[in-house]
PDB file of C-alpha atoms in Angstrom:
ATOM      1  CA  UNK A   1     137.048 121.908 148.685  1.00 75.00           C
ATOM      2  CA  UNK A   2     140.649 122.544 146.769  1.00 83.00           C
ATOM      3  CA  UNK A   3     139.896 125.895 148.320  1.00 90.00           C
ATOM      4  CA  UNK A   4     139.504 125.524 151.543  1.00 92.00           C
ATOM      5  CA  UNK A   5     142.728 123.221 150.963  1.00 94.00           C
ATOM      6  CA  UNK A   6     144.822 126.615 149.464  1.00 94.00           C
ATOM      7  CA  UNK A   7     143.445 128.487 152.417  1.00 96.00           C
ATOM      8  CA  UNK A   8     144.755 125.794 154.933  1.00 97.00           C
ATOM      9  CA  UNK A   9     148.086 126.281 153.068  1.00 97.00           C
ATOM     10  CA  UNK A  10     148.612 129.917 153.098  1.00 97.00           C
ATOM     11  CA  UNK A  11     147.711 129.873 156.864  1.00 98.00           C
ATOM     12  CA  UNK A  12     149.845 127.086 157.785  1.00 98.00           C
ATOM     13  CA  UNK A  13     152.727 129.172 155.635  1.00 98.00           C
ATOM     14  CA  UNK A  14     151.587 132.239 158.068  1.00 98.00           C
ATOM     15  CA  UNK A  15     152.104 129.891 161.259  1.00 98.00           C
ATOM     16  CA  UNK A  16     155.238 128.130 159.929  1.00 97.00           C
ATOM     17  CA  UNK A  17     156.667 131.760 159.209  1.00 97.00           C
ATOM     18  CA  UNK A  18     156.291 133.003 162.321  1.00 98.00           C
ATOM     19  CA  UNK A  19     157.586 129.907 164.117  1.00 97.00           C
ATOM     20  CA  UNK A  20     160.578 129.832 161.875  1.00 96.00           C
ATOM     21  CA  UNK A  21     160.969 133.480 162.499  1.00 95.00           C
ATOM     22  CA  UNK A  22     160.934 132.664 166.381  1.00 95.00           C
ATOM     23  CA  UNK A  23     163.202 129.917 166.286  1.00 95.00           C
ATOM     24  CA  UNK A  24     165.691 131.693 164.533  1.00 95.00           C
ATOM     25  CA  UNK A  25     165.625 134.717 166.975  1.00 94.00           C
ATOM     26  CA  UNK A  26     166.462 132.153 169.515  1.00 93.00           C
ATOM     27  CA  UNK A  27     169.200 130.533 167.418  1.00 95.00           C
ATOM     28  CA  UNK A  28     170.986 133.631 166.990  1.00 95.00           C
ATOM     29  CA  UNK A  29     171.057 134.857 170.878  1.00 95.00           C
ATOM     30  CA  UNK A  30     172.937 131.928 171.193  1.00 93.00           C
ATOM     31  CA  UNK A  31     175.126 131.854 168.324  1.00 93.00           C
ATOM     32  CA  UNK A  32     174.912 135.255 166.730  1.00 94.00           C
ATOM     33  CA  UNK A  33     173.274 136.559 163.356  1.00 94.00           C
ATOM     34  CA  UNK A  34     172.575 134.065 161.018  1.00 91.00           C
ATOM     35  CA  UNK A  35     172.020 135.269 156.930  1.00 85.00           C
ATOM     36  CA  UNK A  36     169.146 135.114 155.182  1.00 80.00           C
ATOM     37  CA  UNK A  37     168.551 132.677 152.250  1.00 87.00           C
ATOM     38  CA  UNK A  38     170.920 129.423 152.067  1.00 92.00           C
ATOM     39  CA  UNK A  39     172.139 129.449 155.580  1.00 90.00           C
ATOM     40  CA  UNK A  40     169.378 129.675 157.303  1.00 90.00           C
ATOM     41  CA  UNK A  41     167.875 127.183 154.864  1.00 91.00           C
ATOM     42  CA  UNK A  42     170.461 124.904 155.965  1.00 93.00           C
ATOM     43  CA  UNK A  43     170.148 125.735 159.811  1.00 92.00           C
ATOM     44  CA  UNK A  44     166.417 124.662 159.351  1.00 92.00           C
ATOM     45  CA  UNK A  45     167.237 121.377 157.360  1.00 93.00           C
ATOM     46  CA  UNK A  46     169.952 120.326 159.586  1.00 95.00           C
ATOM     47  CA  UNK A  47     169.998 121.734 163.115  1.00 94.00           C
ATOM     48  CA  UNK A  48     168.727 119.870 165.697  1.00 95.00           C
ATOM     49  CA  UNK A  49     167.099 123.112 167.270  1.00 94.00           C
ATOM     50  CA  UNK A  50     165.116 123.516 163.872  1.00 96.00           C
ATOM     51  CA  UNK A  51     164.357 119.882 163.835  1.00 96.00           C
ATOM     52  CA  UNK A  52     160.918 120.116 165.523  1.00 96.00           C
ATOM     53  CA  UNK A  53     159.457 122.212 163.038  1.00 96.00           C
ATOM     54  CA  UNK A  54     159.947 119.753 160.096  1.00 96.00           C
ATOM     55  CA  UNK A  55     157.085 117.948 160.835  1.00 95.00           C
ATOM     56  CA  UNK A  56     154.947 121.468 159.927  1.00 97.00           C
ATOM     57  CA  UNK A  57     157.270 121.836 157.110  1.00 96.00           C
ATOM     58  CA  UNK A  58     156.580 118.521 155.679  1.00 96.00           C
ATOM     59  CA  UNK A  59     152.777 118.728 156.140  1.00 97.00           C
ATOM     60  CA  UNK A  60     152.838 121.805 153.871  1.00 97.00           C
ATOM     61  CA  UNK A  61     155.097 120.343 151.351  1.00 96.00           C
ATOM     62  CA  UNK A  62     152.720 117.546 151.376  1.00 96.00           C
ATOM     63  CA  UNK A  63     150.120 119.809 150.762  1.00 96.00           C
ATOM     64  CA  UNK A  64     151.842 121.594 148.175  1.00 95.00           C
ATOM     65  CA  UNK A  65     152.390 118.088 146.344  1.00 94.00           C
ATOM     66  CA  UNK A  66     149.098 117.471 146.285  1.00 93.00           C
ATOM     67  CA  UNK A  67     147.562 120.414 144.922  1.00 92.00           C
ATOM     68  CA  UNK A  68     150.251 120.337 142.182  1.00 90.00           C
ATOM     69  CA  UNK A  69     148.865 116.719 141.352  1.00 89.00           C
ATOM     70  CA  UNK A  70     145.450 117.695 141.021  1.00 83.00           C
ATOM     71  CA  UNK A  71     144.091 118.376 137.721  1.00 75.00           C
ATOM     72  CA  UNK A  72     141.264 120.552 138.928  1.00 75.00           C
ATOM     73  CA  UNK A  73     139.187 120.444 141.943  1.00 83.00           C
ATOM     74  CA  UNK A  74     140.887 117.128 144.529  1.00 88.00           C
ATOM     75  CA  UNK A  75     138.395 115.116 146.021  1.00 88.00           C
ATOM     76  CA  UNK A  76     136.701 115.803 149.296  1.00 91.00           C
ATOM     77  CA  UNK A  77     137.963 112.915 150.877  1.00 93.00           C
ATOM     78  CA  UNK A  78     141.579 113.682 150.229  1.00 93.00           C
ATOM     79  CA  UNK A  79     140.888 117.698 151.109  1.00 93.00           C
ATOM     80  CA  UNK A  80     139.332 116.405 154.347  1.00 94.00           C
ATOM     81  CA  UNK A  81     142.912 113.529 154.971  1.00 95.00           C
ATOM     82  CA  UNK A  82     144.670 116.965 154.928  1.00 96.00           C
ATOM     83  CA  UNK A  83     142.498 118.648 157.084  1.00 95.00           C
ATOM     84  CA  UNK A  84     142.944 115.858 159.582  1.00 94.00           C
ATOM     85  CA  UNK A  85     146.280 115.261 159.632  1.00 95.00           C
ATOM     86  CA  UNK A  86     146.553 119.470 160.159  1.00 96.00           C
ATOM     87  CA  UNK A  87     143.973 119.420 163.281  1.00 95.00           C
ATOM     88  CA  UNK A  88     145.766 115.904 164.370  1.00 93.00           C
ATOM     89  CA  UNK A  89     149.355 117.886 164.671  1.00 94.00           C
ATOM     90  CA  UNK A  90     148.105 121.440 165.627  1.00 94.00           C
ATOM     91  CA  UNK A  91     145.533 120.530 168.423  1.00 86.00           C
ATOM     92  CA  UNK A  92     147.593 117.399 169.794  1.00 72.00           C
ATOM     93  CA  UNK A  93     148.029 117.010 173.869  1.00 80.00           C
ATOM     94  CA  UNK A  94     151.214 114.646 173.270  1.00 83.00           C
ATOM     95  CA  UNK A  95     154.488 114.895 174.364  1.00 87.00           C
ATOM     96  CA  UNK A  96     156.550 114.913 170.994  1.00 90.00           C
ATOM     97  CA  UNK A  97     158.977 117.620 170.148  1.00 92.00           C
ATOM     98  CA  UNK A  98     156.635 119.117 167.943  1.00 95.00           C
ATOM     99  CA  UNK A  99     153.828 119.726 170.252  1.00 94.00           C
ATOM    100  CA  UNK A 100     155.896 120.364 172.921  1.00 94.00           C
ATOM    101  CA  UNK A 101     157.379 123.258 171.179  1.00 95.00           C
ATOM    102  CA  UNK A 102     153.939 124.115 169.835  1.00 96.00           C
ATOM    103  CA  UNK A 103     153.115 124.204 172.939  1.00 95.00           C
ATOM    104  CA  UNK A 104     155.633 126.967 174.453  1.00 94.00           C
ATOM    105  CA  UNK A 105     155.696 128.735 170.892  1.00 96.00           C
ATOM    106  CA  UNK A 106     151.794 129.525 171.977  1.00 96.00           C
ATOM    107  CA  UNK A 107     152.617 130.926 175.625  1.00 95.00           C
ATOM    108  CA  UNK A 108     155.558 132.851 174.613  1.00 94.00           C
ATOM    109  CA  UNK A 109     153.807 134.938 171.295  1.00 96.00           C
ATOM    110  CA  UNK A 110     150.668 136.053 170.971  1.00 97.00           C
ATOM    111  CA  UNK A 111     151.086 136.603 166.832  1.00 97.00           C
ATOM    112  CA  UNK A 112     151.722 132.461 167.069  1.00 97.00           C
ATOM    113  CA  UNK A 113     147.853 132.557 169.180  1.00 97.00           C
ATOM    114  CA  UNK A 114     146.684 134.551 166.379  1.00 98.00           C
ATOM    115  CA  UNK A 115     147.791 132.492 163.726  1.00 98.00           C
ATOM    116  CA  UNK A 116     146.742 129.277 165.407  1.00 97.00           C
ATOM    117  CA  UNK A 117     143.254 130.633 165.500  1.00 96.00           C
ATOM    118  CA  UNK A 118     143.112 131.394 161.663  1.00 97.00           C
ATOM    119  CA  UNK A 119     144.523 127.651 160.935  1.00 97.00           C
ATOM    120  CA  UNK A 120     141.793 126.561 163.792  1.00 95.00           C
ATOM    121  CA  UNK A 121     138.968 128.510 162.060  1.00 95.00           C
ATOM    122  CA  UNK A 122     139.715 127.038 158.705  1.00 94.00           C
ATOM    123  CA  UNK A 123     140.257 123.255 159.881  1.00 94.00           C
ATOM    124  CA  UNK A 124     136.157 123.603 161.206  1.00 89.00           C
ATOM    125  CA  UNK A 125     134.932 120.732 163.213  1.00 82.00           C
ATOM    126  CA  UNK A 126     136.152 117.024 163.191  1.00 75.00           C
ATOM    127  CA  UNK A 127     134.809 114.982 160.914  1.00 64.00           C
ATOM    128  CA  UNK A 128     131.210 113.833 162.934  1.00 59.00           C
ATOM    129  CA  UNK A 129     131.017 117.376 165.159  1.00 57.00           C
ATOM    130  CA  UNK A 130     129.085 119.890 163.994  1.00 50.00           C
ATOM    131  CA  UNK A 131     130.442 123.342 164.684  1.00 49.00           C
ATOM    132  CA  UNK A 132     128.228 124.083 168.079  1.00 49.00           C
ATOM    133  CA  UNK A 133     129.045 120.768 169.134  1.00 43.00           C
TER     134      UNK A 133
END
C-alpha cells in the first residue's frame, strides 16, 4: 500500500506541476516574466492568484510527511485516508476556489486531462465500489 501511496505522490507532483506551470503563464501575461526559483516560490506562497492551488500543495506535503514518518510499509487505513482525501479534492462538484479552478484548468489543457486521468487511475474506486461498479 506505501506504494500505491508514492505513486499517488509522483502523479499529484505531475498535476501540481503542470497547474503551477499554467498559472504562472497566466501571471506573467499580466505582469511580465517572473524568475525561476525564490520568486516564483514566493508568488505561489503569497499571491492571491496562486492561492487556489495550496490546497493541492498541502495535500502533497501532507503526503510527503507521512511517508517520511513511516518506518516501513504505513498502514492501509492511513494509505486509503490519503487516497480519500485526493479523490475528495480532485473529483469534487463544489464551488470552492480550488475546484473551480480545477475545473477551468481541465477545459483549457488537455496535458492537465491527461494528468487527471493518471491521478484518477491510481485513486481506483471509493472505498465500497468495485471498479465496474
Amino acid at each position: 500500500m506505501t506504494t500505491r501511496l508514492h505513486d499517488l505522490r509522483a502523479g499529484l507532483l505531475q498535476l501540481h506541476k503542470l497547474l503551477l506551470d499554467e498559472q504562472r503563464e497566466a501571471y506573467e501575461a499580466n505582469y511580465g516574466p517572473v524568475a525561476s526559483g525564490p520568486a516564483l516560490l514566493q508568488l505561489v506562497l503569497h499571491h492571491e492568484q496562486f492561492a487556489w492551488l495550496r490546497a493541492l500543495s498541502a495535500m502533497i506535503s501532507t503526503i510527503d510527511a507521512a511517508l517520511d514518518e513511516a518506518e516501513g510499509e504505513l498502514a492501509d487505513t492511513e494509505v486509503q485516508a490519503h487516497v480519500g482525501r485526493a479523490r475528495d479534492l480532485l473529483r469534487s462538484g463544489g464551488d470552492g476556489p480550488f475546484e473551480t479552478q480545477y475545473r477551468e484548468a481541465l477545459q483549457r489543457s488537455p496535458d492537465v486531462v491527461m494528468a487527471h486521468a493518471a491521478v484518477v487511475r491510481l485513486l481506483g474506486p471509493p472505498a465500497g465500489r468495485s471498479a465496474g461498479a
